[in-house]
XYZ file of N, CA and C in Angstrom:
510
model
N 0.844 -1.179 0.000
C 0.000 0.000 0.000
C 0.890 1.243 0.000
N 0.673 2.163 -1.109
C 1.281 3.295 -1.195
C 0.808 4.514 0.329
N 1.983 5.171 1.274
C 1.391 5.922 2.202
C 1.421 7.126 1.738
N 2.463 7.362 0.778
C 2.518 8.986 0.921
C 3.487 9.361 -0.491
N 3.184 10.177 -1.149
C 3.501 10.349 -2.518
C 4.147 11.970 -2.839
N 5.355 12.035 -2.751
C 5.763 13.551 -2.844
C 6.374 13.770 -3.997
N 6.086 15.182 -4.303
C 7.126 15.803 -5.881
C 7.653 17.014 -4.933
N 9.283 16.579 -4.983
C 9.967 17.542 -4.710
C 10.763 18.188 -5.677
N 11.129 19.320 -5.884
C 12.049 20.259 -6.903
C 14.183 19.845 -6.128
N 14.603 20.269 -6.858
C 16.331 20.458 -6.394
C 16.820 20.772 -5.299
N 15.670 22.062 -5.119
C 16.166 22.602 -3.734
C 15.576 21.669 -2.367
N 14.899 20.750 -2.752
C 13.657 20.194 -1.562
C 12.953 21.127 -1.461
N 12.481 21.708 -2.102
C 10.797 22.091 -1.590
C 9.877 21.593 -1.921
N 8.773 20.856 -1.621
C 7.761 20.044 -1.478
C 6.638 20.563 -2.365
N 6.455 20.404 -3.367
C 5.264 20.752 -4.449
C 4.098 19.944 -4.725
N 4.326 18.897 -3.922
C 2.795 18.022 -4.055
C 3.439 17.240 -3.178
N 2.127 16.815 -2.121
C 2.510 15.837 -0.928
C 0.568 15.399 -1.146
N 0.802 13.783 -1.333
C -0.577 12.960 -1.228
C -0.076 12.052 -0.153
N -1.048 11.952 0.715
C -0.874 11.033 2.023
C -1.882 10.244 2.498
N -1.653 9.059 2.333
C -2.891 7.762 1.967
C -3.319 7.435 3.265
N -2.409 7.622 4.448
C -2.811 7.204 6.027
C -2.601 8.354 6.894
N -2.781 8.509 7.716
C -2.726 9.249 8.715
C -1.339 10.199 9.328
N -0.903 10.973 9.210
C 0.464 10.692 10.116
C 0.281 12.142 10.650
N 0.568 12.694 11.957
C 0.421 13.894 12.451
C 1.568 15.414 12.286
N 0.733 16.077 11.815
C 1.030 17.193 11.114
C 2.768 16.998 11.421
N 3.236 17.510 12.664
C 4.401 17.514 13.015
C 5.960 16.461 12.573
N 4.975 15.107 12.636
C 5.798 14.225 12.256
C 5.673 13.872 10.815
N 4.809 14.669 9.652
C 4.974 14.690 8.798
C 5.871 15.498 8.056
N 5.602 16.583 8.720
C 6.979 16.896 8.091
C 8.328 17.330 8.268
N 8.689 16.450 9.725
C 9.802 15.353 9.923
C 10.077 14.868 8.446
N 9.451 14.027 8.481
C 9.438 12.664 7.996
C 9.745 13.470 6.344
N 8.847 14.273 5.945
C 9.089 14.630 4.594
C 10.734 14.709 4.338
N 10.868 16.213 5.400
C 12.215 16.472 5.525
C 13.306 15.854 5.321
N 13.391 14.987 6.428
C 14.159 14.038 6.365
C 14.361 12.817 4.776
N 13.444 12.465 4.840
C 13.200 11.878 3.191
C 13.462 12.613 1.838
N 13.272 13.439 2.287
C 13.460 14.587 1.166
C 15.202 14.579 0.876
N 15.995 15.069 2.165
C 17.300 15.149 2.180
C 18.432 13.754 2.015
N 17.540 12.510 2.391
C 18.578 11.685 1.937
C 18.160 11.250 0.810
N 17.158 11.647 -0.315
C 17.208 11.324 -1.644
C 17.597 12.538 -2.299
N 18.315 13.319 -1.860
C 18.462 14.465 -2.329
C 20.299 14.620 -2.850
N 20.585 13.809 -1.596
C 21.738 13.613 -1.313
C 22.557 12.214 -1.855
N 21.511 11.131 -2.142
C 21.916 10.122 -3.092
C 22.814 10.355 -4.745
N 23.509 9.823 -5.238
C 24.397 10.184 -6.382
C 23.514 9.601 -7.559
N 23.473 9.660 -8.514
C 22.944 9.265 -10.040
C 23.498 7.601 -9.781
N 24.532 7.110 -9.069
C 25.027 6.009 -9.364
C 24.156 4.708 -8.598
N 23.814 5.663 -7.139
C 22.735 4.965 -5.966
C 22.063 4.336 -6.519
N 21.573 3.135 -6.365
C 20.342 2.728 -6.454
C 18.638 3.607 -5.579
N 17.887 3.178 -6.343
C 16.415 4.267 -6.244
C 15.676 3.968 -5.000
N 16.055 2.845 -4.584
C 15.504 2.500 -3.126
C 15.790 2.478 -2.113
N 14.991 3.417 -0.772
C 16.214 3.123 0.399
C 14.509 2.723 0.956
N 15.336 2.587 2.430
C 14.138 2.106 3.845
C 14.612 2.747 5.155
N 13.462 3.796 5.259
C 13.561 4.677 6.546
C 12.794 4.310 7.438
N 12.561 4.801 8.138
C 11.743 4.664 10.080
C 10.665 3.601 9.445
N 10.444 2.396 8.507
C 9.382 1.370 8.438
C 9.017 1.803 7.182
N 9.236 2.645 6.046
C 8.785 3.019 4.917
C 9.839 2.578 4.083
N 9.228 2.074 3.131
C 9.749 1.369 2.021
C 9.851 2.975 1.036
N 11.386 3.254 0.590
C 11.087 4.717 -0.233
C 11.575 4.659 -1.762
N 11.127 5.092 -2.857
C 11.302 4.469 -4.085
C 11.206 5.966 -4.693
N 11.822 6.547 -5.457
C 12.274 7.534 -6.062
C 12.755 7.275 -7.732
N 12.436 8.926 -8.135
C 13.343 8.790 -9.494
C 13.205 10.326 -10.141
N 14.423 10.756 -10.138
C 14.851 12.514 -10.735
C 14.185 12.222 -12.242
N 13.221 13.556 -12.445
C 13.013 13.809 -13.597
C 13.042 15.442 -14.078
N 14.424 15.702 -14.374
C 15.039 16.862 -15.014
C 14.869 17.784 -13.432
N 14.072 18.331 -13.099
C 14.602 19.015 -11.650
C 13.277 18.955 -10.862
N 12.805 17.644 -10.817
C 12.069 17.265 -9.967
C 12.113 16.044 -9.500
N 12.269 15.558 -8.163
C 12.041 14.215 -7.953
C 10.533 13.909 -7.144
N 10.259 12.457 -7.612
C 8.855 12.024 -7.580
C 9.375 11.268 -6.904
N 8.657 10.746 -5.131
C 9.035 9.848 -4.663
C 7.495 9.415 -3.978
N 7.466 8.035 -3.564
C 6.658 7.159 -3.138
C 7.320 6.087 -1.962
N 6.574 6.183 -0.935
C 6.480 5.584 0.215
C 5.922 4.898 0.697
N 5.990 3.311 0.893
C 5.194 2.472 1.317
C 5.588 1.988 2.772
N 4.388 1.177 3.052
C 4.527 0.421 4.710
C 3.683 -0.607 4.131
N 3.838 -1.992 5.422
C 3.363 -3.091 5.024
C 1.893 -2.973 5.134
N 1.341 -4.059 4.559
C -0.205 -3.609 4.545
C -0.652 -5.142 5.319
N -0.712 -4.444 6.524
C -1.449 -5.552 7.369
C -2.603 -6.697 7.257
N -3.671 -5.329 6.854
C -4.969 -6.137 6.648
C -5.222 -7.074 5.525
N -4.441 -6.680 4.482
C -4.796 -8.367 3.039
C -3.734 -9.075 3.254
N -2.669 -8.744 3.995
C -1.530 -10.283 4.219
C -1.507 -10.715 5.754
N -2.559 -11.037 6.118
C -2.494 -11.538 7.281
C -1.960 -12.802 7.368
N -2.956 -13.697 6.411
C -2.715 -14.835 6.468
C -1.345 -14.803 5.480
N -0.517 -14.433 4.479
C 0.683 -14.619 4.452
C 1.397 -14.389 5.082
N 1.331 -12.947 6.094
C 2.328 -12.607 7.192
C 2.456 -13.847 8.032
N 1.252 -14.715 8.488
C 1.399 -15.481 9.260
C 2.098 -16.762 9.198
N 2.207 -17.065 7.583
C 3.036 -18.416 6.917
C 4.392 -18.178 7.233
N 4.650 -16.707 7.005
C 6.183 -16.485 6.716
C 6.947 -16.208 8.249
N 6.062 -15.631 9.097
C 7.094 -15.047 10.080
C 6.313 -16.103 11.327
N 5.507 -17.045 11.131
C 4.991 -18.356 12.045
C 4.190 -17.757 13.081
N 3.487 -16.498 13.252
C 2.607 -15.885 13.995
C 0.961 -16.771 13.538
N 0.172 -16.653 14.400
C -1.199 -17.270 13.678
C -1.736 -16.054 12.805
N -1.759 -14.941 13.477
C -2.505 -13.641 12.621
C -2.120 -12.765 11.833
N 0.021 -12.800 11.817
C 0.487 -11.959 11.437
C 1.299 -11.022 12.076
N 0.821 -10.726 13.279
C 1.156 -9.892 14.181
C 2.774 -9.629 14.527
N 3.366 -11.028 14.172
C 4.891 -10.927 14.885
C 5.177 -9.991 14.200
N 5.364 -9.670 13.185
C 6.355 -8.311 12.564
C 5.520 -7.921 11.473
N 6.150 -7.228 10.985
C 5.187 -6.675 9.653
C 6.779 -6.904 8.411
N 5.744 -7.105 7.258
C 6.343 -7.646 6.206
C 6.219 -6.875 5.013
N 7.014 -5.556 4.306
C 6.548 -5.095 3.269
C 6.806 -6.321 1.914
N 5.399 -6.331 1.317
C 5.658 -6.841 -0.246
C 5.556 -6.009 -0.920
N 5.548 -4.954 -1.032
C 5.779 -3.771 -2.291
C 6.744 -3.771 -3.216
N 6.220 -4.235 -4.328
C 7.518 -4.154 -5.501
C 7.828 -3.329 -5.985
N 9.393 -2.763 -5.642
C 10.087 -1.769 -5.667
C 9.476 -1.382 -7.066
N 10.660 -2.523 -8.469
C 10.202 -2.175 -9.453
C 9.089 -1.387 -10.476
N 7.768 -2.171 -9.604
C 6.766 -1.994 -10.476
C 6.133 -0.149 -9.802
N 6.441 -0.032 -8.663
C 6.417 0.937 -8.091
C 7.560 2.204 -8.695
N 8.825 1.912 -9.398
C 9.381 3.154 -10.094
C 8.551 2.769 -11.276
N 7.973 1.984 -12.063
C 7.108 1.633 -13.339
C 6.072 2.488 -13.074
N 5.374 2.703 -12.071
C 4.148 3.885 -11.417
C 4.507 5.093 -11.788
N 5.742 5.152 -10.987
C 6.191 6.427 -11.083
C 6.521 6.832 -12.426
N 7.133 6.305 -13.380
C 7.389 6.801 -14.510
C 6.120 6.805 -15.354
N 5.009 6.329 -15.393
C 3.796 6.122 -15.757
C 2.974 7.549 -15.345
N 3.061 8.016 -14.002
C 2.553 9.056 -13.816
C 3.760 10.398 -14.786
N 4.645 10.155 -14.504
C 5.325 11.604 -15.435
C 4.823 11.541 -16.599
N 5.083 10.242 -17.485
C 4.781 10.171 -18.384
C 3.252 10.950 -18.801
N 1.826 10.490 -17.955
C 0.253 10.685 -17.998
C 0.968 12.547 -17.713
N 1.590 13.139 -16.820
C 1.570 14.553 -16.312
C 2.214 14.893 -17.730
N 2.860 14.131 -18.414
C 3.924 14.659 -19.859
C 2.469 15.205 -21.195
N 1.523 14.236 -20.738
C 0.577 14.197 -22.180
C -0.062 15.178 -21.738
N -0.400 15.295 -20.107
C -1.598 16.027 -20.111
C -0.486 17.846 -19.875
N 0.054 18.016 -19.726
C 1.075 19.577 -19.726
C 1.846 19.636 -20.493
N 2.099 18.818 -21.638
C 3.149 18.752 -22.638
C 4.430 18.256 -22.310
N 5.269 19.168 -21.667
C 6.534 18.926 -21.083
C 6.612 18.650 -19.379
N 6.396 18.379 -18.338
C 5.624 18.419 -16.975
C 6.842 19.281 -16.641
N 6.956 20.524 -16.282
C 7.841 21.020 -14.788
C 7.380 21.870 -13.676
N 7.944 22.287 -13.003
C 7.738 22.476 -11.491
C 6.585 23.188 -11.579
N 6.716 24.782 -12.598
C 5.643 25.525 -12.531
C 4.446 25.067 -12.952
N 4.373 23.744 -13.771
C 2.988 23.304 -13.958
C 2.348 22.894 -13.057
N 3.155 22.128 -11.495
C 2.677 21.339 -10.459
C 2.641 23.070 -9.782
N 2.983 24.253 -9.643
C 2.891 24.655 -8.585
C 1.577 25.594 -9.603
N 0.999 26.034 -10.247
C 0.089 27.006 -11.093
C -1.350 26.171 -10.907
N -0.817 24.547 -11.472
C -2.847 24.039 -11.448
C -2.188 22.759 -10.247
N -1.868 23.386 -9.743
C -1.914 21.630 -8.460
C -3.025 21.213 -8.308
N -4.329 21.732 -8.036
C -5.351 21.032 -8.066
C -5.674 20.004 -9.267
N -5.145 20.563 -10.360
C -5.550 19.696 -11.236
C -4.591 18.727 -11.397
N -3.239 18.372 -10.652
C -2.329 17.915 -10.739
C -2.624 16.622 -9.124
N -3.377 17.310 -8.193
C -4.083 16.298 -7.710
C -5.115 15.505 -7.747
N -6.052 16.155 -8.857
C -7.264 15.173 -9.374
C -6.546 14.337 -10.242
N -5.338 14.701 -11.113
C -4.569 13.284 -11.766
C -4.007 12.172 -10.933
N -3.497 12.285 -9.766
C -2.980 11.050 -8.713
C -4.204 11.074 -8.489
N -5.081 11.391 -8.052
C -6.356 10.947 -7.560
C -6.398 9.715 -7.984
N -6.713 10.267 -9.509
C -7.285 9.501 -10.432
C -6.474 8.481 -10.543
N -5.202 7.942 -10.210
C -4.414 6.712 -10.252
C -4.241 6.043 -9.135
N -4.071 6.863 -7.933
C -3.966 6.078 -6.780
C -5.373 6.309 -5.952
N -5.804 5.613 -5.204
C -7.087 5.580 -4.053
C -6.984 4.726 -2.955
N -7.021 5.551 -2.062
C -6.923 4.573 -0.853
C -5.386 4.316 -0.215
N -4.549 4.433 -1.026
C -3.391 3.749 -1.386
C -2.739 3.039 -2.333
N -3.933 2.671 -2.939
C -3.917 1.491 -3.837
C -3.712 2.222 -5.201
N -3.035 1.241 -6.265
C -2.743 1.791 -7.749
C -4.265 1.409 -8.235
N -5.484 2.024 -8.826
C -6.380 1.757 -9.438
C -6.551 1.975 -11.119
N -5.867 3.068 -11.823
C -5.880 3.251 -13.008
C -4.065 3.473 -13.441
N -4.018 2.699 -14.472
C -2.390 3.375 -15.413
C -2.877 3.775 -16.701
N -4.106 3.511 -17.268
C -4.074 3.725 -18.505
C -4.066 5.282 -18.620
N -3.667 6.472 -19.753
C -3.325 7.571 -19.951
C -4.560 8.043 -20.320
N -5.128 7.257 -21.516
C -6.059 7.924 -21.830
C -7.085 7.897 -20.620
N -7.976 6.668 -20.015
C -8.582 7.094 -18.438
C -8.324 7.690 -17.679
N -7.408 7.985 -17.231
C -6.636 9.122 -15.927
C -7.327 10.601 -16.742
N -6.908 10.566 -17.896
C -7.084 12.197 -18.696
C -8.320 12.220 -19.128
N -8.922 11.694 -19.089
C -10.702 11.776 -19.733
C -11.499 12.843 -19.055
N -11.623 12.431 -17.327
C -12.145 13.343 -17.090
C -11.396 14.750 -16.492
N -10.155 14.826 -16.655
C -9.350 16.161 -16.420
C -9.409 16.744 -17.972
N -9.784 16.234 -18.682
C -10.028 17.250 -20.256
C -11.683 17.528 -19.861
N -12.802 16.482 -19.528
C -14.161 16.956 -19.613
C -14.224 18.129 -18.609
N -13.296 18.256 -17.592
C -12.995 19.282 -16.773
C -12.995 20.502 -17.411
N -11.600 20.500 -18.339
C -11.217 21.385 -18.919
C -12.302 22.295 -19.773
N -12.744 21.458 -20.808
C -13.782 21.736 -21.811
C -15.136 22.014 -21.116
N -15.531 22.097 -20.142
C -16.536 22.435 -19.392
C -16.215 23.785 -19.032
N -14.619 24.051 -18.079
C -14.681 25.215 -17.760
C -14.781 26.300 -18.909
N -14.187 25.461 -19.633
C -13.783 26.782 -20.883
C -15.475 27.469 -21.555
N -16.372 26.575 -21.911
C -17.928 27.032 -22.038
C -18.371 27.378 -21.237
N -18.410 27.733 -20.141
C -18.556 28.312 -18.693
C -17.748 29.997 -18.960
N -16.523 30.097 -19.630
C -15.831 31.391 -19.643
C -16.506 32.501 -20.889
């Protein structure tokens, strides 16, 4: 389960933060912070994945923005596997992320790509001018946590009927 989904710029400043669970104001942005600065600080050579305070963190620079995604284990649908693997009856002994790194930078490049069709070229000032409309697009891919849509043309259907509505409205 995806927790928390940030686009940061070069400098670390935080231009879109989606947050799938709970976490309190303060220790969020800790937590950004901190996340922010050791992928900031990683080399082109690093590999894209690290693991902080229980979050699985998966990243990838695109021209002077990085898109990163944060997972934790998801208790409630692997119970009964948590429980095969770590010999608990319910799961409980530890928690177990299965989040695939891979398919999770495959997300990520999937969303630049959907932000590429729908703004032409995607950069910072497009996420900081229509962010709203830059959050009805993750909306539209992630819910709950969960990945629900990749296709380009669905994600953009109804952010164009958007569009073309406001514009007969002007």
């Amino acid at each position: 389960m995806i927790s928390f989904i940030l686009m940061v710029n070069k400098q670390g400043q935080t231009r879109l933060s989606s947050y799938y669970e709970w976490v309190d104001m303060v220790e969020r942005t800790a937590l950004e912070s901190e996340i922010i600065r050791k992928c900031l600080s990683r080399s082109e050579l690093q590999c894209s994945f690290l693991e902080y305070r229980g979050f699985k963190v998966i990243y990838r620079r695109y021209a002077s923005l990085f898109f990163i995604v944060g997972t934790k284990a998801d208790l409630d649908t692997r119970k009964s596997s948590l429980g095969a693997i770590t010999g608990g009856k319910d799961g409980s002994k530890s928690a177990v992320n299965f989040e695939n790194e891979l398919g999770l930078l495959e997300f990520i490049h999937t969303l630049v790509e959907t932000m590429d069709r729908w703004a032409g070229s995607i950069c910072e000032l497009d996420i900081m001018y229509q962010l709203e409309q830059v959050h009805f697009l993750v909306d539209e891919m992630v819910m709950n946590g969960y990945i629900v849509e990749t296709n380009k043309s669905n994600v953009l259907r109804p952010i164009d009927l958007i569009d073309r509505e406001s514009k007969k409205n002007e």
